[in-house]
Amino acid sequence: MDMLIGGKHISGEDLEEVINPYTGEVIDTVPIAHLQTAQLAIDEANNAKSKLTEMSAFKVSNKLFNVVGKLEERREEFAELLTLEVGKPINEALVEIDRSIETLRLSAEEAKRIYGESVPLDAGLNGKGFFAFTQKLPLGVVAAITPFNYPLNLTIHKIAPAIACKNTVIVKPPTEAPLTVIKFCELLNEEFPDGVVNVITGYGSEVGDYLVTSPEVNKISFTGSVTTGMMISQKAGMKNVTLELGGNDPMVVLKDADIDKAVKGVINGAFLNAGQVCMGVKRIIVEDEIADEFADRLVAATEKLVMGNPMDSKTTLGTLISENAARQVEETVNNAVEAGAKILTGGNRNGAFYEATVIDNVTPEMDLVVRETFGPVAPIIRVNGLDEAIEVANDTEYGLQAGVFTSDYASAMRCAQEIEAGTVFINKQSTFRTDNMPFGGFKNSGVGKEGIKYAVEEMTKTKLIGLNLR
Ligand code: NAP
């Protein structure tokens, strides 16, 4: 597939293969762009700015709604391409497309709500006799740099609000999974003037870095790992930056919890998308009194998952993004076992597949739970009481989301207030998000929020206009 720059399809001499992680076959190729092409995208995005700012909010909103309709019509086709390039089960791919449609629809609605407020200057010393109001203005050119795990919805979480508040966009999709994003940007390009949306493929370390350091890019909206996010934050200078980074989300299961509900939360939270979810359940902190029973029921539920061809609608566990990624998970689990942890079910790798794995007797200092393990693994850490549960939950550099299972409202409230995370759900796993909610972590999990209205806040600048009426 070609890149899309200034409304034109741009190919290249150097090509990168996009591999189906299930079959190992090459699905397609994309150009490996270099700096000149990145500069071309920056020029085109800058040239297109006025075409968008001159458009009425009514028209921008309508055009976004038109893209909603186009994506709805091609829902299955997009889901199949997504499954081919990332290996997620087709039913999960369909959910990602449905959420992408929702994210777009929310943005089309928000495009009509970009407004400021009147400001009572007379509340300040010397302000009497003024009338003042604010306007929300676009930042200019937004660079959207995105990861492989939910390539389409996470990219739309950047492009759609950016356009809703009249920014032009340069998208740098993940090298491992760029196809669905490129295809989607073509739909946007059919509606909006050339250069409003540009997609550049190539390596993050080269073209991504160029976008981050260019003075002609006004905002970096990044989703990906903490390591890359930290690098971006050091290099971006005075640019406005939003960073949606990794997570190591705890699930706290207290002795008075509904165990079946908590088990269901792990199945949906630790194994969804083969565990490659930023807000996945990555540490299960269980009170000792119920840990044996919880572990038994979790193993029984885990063994019902169906690992297989991601295109088969019966499959509930697909591949990881690559064999290399599966090897990393295998190595981390094996190290934990050597350090004393015990596999209750799973623990085997086959190519890019890694079995859904429940592992008990995990201690907080094991790498498996210190770092973000991006695979289908449910590590159980046993604790004594609420205080220790909260202490272990907070013993991490991350703070994306958290889930707490208990039937006691006082314990629930203590966890909600004391767990350091951007979101704490009670009686729901961390792996839950609606596309309108403010989403973004504390600590090293990020800076800023997404969720359409909140993304718009981060993609606009506020101008105050004051009239001296005296
Ligand atoms: P990643 O390696 O950080 O890559 C993310 C994107 O950054 C890719 O497009 C990559 O390009 C690009 N990139 C790499 N180096 C760069 C540089 N020096 N400058 C600019 N861009 C650069 O992350 P990933 O492995 O794809 O994704 C998994 C991570 O994302 C996990 O940690 C996960 O928790 C996190 N995540 C967070 C959220 C959230 O909302 N908080 C959501 C989903 C995922 P290449 O592909 O070409 O290297």
PDB file of N, CA and C in Angstrom, residues 248-301:
ATOM      1  N   ASN A 248       0.501  -1.206  33.774  1.00  0.00           N
ATOM      2  CA  ASN A 248       0.793  -2.440  34.512  1.00  0.00           C
ATOM      3  C   ASN A 248      -0.344  -2.593  35.516  1.00  0.00           C
ATOM      4  N   ASP A 249      -1.565  -2.614  34.955  1.00  0.00           N
ATOM      5  CA  ASP A 249      -2.761  -2.390  35.770  1.00  0.00           C
ATOM      6  C   ASP A 249      -3.026  -3.507  36.771  1.00  0.00           C
ATOM      7  N   PRO A 250      -3.313  -3.120  38.017  1.00  0.00           N
ATOM      8  CA  PRO A 250      -3.655  -4.110  39.035  1.00  0.00           C
ATOM      9  C   PRO A 250      -5.141  -4.444  39.020  1.00  0.00           C
ATOM     10  N   MET A 251      -5.450  -5.706  39.374  1.00  0.00           N
ATOM     11  CA  MET A 251      -6.820  -6.049  39.738  1.00  0.00           C
ATOM     12  C   MET A 251      -6.744  -6.508  41.194  1.00  0.00           C
ATOM     13  N   VAL A 252      -7.426  -5.787  42.078  1.00  0.00           N
ATOM     14  CA  VAL A 252      -7.423  -6.142  43.493  1.00  0.00           C
ATOM     15  C   VAL A 252      -8.675  -6.971  43.766  1.00  0.00           C
ATOM     16  N   VAL A 253      -8.486  -8.184  44.293  1.00  0.00           N
ATOM     17  CA  VAL A 253      -9.631  -9.038  44.606  1.00  0.00           C
ATOM     18  C   VAL A 253      -9.630  -9.267  46.124  1.00  0.00           C
ATOM     19  N   LEU A 254     -10.578  -8.635  46.810  1.00  0.00           N
ATOM     20  CA  LEU A 254     -10.630  -8.734  48.273  1.00  0.00           C
ATOM     21  C   LEU A 254     -11.468  -9.943  48.693  1.00  0.00           C
ATOM     22  N   LYS A 255     -11.338 -10.325  49.964  1.00  0.00           N
ATOM     23  CA  LYS A 255     -11.947 -11.599  50.415  1.00  0.00           C
ATOM     24  C   LYS A 255     -13.464 -11.620  50.312  1.00  0.00           C
ATOM     25  N   ASP A 256     -14.096 -10.417  50.255  1.00  0.00           N
ATOM     26  CA  ASP A 256     -15.551 -10.379  50.152  1.00  0.00           C
ATOM     27  C   ASP A 256     -16.021 -10.173  48.702  1.00  0.00           C
ATOM     28  N   ALA A 257     -15.128 -10.429  47.753  1.00  0.00           N
ATOM     29  CA  ALA A 257     -15.473 -10.194  46.337  1.00  0.00           C
ATOM     30  C   ALA A 257     -16.400 -11.282  45.799  1.00  0.00           C
ATOM     31  N   ASP A 258     -17.127 -10.936  44.760  1.00  0.00           N
ATOM     32  CA  ASP A 258     -17.864 -11.933  43.965  1.00  0.00           C
ATOM     33  C   ASP A 258     -16.799 -12.593  43.069  1.00  0.00           C
ATOM     34  N   ILE A 259     -16.407 -13.818  43.465  1.00  0.00           N
ATOM     35  CA  ILE A 259     -15.255 -14.454  42.794  1.00  0.00           C
ATOM     36  C   ILE A 259     -15.525 -14.693  41.306  1.00  0.00           C
ATOM     37  N   ASP A 260     -16.738 -15.131  40.975  1.00  0.00           N
ATOM     38  CA  ASP A 260     -17.020 -15.390  39.556  1.00  0.00           C
ATOM     39  C   ASP A 260     -16.913 -14.122  38.713  1.00  0.00           C
ATOM     40  N   LYS A 261     -17.372 -13.026  39.311  1.00  0.00           N
ATOM     41  CA  LYS A 261     -17.293 -11.750  38.584  1.00  0.00           C
ATOM     42  C   LYS A 261     -15.823 -11.361  38.365  1.00  0.00           C
ATOM     43  N   ALA A 262     -15.015 -11.582  39.403  1.00  0.00           N
ATOM     44  CA  ALA A 262     -13.592 -11.245  39.289  1.00  0.00           C
ATOM     45  C   ALA A 262     -12.904 -12.137  38.256  1.00  0.00           C
ATOM     46  N   VAL A 263     -13.260 -13.421  38.255  1.00  0.00           N
ATOM     47  CA  VAL A 263     -12.661 -14.351  37.280  1.00  0.00           C
ATOM     48  C   VAL A 263     -13.016 -13.917  35.860  1.00  0.00           C
ATOM     49  N   LYS A 264     -14.268 -13.560  35.676  1.00  0.00           N
ATOM     50  CA  LYS A 264     -14.698 -13.084  34.346  1.00  0.00           C
ATOM     51  C   LYS A 264     -13.889 -11.829  33.955  1.00  0.00           C
ATOM     52  N   GLY A 265     -13.641 -10.993  34.959  1.00  0.00           N
ATOM     53  CA  GLY A 265     -12.844  -9.779  34.720  1.00  0.00           C
ATOM     54  C   GLY A 265     -11.441 -10.109  34.248  1.00  0.00           C
ATOM     55  N   VAL A 266     -10.850 -11.170  34.790  1.00  0.00           N
ATOM     56  CA  VAL A 266      -9.503 -11.560  34.350  1.00  0.00           C
ATOM     57  C   VAL A 266      -9.556 -12.103  32.918  1.00  0.00           C
ATOM     58  N   ILE A 267     -10.556 -12.954  32.656  1.00  0.00           N
ATOM     59  CA  ILE A 267     -10.653 -13.535  31.301  1.00  0.00           C
ATOM     60  C   ILE A 267     -10.777 -12.411  30.266  1.00  0.00           C
ATOM     61  N   ASN A 268     -11.617 -11.421  30.566  1.00  0.00           N
ATOM     62  CA  ASN A 268     -11.786 -10.310  29.620  1.00  0.00           C
ATOM     63  C   ASN A 268     -10.639  -9.305  29.688  1.00  0.00           C
ATOM     64  N   GLY A 269      -9.898  -9.338  30.784  1.00  0.00           N
ATOM     65  CA  GLY A 269      -8.884  -8.297  30.981  1.00  0.00           C
ATOM     66  C   GLY A 269      -7.466  -8.720  30.695  1.00  0.00           C
ATOM     67  N   ALA A 270      -7.124  -9.989  31.016  1.00  0.00           N
ATOM     68  CA  ALA A 270      -5.724 -10.414  30.838  1.00  0.00           C
ATOM     69  C   ALA A 270      -5.505 -11.071  29.478  1.00  0.00           C
ATOM     70  N   PHE A 271      -6.588 -11.611  28.883  1.00  0.00           N
ATOM     71  CA  PHE A 271      -6.402 -12.405  27.668  1.00  0.00           C
ATOM     72  C   PHE A 271      -6.953 -11.737  26.404  1.00  0.00           C
ATOM     73  N   LEU A 272      -7.692 -10.637  26.581  1.00  0.00           N
ATOM     74  CA  LEU A 272      -8.191  -9.904  25.412  1.00  0.00           C
ATOM     75  C   LEU A 272      -7.008  -9.487  24.548  1.00  0.00           C
ATOM     76  N   ASN A 273      -7.167  -9.583  23.230  1.00  0.00           N
ATOM     77  CA  ASN A 273      -6.106  -9.195  22.287  1.00  0.00           C
ATOM     78  C   ASN A 273      -4.782  -9.876  22.649  1.00  0.00           C
ATOM     79  N   ALA A 274      -4.883 -11.135  23.114  1.00  0.00           N
ATOM     80  CA  ALA A 274      -3.711 -11.907  23.552  1.00  0.00           C
ATOM     81  C   ALA A 274      -2.866 -11.120  24.555  1.00  0.00           C
ATOM     82  N   GLY A 275      -3.567 -10.383  25.428  1.00  0.00           N
ATOM     83  CA  GLY A 275      -2.875  -9.664  26.504  1.00  0.00           C
ATOM     84  C   GLY A 275      -2.124  -8.431  26.059  1.00  0.00           C
ATOM     85  N   GLN A 276      -2.272  -8.053  24.798  1.00  0.00           N
ATOM     86  CA  GLN A 276      -1.545  -6.874  24.290  1.00  0.00           C
ATOM     87  C   GLN A 276      -2.450  -5.645  24.389  1.00  0.00           C
ATOM     88  N   VAL A 277      -2.724  -5.250  25.609  1.00  0.00           N
ATOM     89  CA  VAL A 277      -3.630  -4.129  25.866  1.00  0.00           C
ATOM     90  C   VAL A 277      -2.971  -3.254  26.928  1.00  0.00           C
ATOM     91  N   CYS A 278      -2.904  -1.947  26.668  1.00  0.00           N
ATOM     92  CA  CYS A 278      -2.246  -1.065  27.647  1.00  0.00           C
ATOM     93  C   CYS A 278      -2.932  -1.160  28.998  1.00  0.00           C
ATOM     94  N   MET A 279      -4.272  -1.230  28.988  1.00  0.00           N
ATOM     95  CA  MET A 279      -5.025  -1.259  30.246  1.00  0.00           C
ATOM     96  C   MET A 279      -5.428  -2.697  30.606  1.00  0.00           C
ATOM     97  N   GLY A 280      -4.662  -3.670  30.092  1.00  0.00           N
ATOM     98  CA  GLY A 280      -4.914  -5.071  30.409  1.00  0.00           C
ATOM     99  C   GLY A 280      -4.666  -5.347  31.889  1.00  0.00           C
ATOM    100  N   VAL A 281      -5.312  -6.411  32.382  1.00  0.00           N
ATOM    101  CA  VAL A 281      -5.060  -6.823  33.770  1.00  0.00           C
ATOM    102  C   VAL A 281      -3.677  -7.477  33.799  1.00  0.00           C
ATOM    103  N   LYS A 282      -2.723  -6.854  34.463  1.00  0.00           N
ATOM    104  CA  LYS A 282      -1.348  -7.375  34.404  1.00  0.00           C
ATOM    105  C   LYS A 282      -0.851  -7.873  35.765  1.00  0.00           C
ATOM    106  N   ARG A 283      -1.583  -7.491  36.840  1.00  0.00           N
ATOM    107  CA  ARG A 283      -1.199  -7.997  38.183  1.00  0.00           C
ATOM    108  C   ARG A 283      -2.495  -8.267  38.952  1.00  0.00           C
ATOM    109  N   ILE A 284      -2.699  -9.512  39.365  1.00  0.00           N
ATOM    110  CA  ILE A 284      -3.928  -9.841  40.102  1.00  0.00           C
ATOM    111  C   ILE A 284      -3.542  -9.998  41.575  1.00  0.00           C
ATOM    112  N   ILE A 285      -4.023  -9.078  42.375  1.00  0.00           N
ATOM    113  CA  ILE A 285      -3.615  -9.016  43.778  1.00  0.00           C
ATOM    114  C   ILE A 285      -4.783  -9.571  44.600  1.00  0.00           C
ATOM    115  N   VAL A 286      -4.590 -10.767  45.149  1.00  0.00           N
ATOM    116  CA  VAL A 286      -5.720 -11.496  45.743  1.00  0.00           C
ATOM    117  C   VAL A 286      -5.469 -11.719  47.234  1.00  0.00           C
ATOM    118  N   GLU A 287      -6.503 -11.484  48.042  1.00  0.00           N
ATOM    119  CA  GLU A 287      -6.377 -11.762  49.476  1.00  0.00           C
ATOM    120  C   GLU A 287      -6.256 -13.270  49.694  1.00  0.00           C
ATOM    121  N   ASP A 288      -5.316 -13.614  50.569  1.00  0.00           N
ATOM    122  CA  ASP A 288      -4.968 -15.007  50.847  1.00  0.00           C
ATOM    123  C   ASP A 288      -6.167 -15.924  51.081  1.00  0.00           C
ATOM    124  N   GLU A 289      -7.142 -15.445  51.893  1.00  0.00           N
ATOM    125  CA  GLU A 289      -8.272 -16.291  52.294  1.00  0.00           C
ATOM    126  C   GLU A 289      -9.000 -16.911  51.099  1.00  0.00           C
ATOM    127  N   ILE A 290      -9.058 -16.173  49.981  1.00  0.00           N
ATOM    128  CA  ILE A 290      -9.844 -16.690  48.842  1.00  0.00           C
ATOM    129  C   ILE A 290      -8.947 -17.080  47.661  1.00  0.00           C
ATOM    130  N   ALA A 291      -7.629 -16.971  47.818  1.00  0.00           N
ATOM    131  CA  ALA A 291      -6.721 -17.124  46.666  1.00  0.00           C
ATOM    132  C   ALA A 291      -6.820 -18.520  46.034  1.00  0.00           C
ATOM    133  N   ASP A 292      -6.921 -19.580  46.861  1.00  0.00           N
ATOM    134  CA  ASP A 292      -6.964 -20.936  46.269  1.00  0.00           C
ATOM    135  C   ASP A 292      -8.222 -21.123  45.415  1.00  0.00           C
ATOM    136  N   GLU A 293      -9.347 -20.692  45.999  1.00  0.00           N
ATOM    137  CA  GLU A 293     -10.610 -20.859  45.274  1.00  0.00           C
ATOM    138  C   GLU A 293     -10.623 -20.005  43.992  1.00  0.00           C
ATOM    139  N   PHE A 294     -10.134 -18.789  44.143  1.00  0.00           N
ATOM    140  CA  PHE A 294     -10.066 -17.890  42.983  1.00  0.00           C
ATOM    141  C   PHE A 294      -9.207 -18.521  41.878  1.00  0.00           C
ATOM    142  N   ALA A 295      -8.039 -19.036  42.267  1.00  0.00           N
ATOM    143  CA  ALA A 295      -7.107 -19.620  41.276  1.00  0.00           C
ATOM    144  C   ALA A 295      -7.760 -20.823  40.580  1.00  0.00           C
ATOM    145  N   ASP A 296      -8.437 -21.688  41.355  1.00  0.00           N
ATOM    146  CA  ASP A 296      -9.084 -22.868  40.748  1.00  0.00           C
ATOM    147  C   ASP A 296     -10.120 -22.452  39.696  1.00  0.00           C
ATOM    148  N   ARG A 297     -10.962 -21.476  40.094  1.00  0.00           N
ATOM    149  CA  ARG A 297     -12.023 -21.059  39.143  1.00  0.00           C
ATOM    150  C   ARG A 297     -11.415 -20.350  37.930  1.00  0.00           C
ATOM    151  N   LEU A 298     -10.322 -19.613  38.154  1.00  0.00           N
ATOM    152  CA  LEU A 298      -9.679 -18.903  37.032  1.00  0.00           C
ATOM    153  C   LEU A 298      -9.084 -19.911  36.042  1.00  0.00           C
ATOM    154  N   VAL A 299      -8.456 -20.952  36.571  1.00  0.00           N
ATOM    155  CA  VAL A 299      -7.857 -21.964  35.691  1.00  0.00           C
ATOM    156  C   VAL A 299      -8.963 -22.617  34.843  1.00  0.00           C
ATOM    157  N   ALA A 300     -10.071 -22.966  35.495  1.00  0.00           N
ATOM    158  CA  ALA A 300     -11.165 -23.634  34.762  1.00  0.00           C
ATOM    159  C   ALA A 300     -11.674 -22.724  33.637  1.00  0.00           C
ATOM    160  N   ALA A 301     -11.841 -21.445  33.930  1.00  0.00           N
ATOM    161  CA  ALA A 301     -12.351 -20.516  32.907  1.00  0.00           C
ATOM    162  C   ALA A 301     -11.319 -20.287  31.801  1.00  0.00           C
TER     163      ALA A 301
END
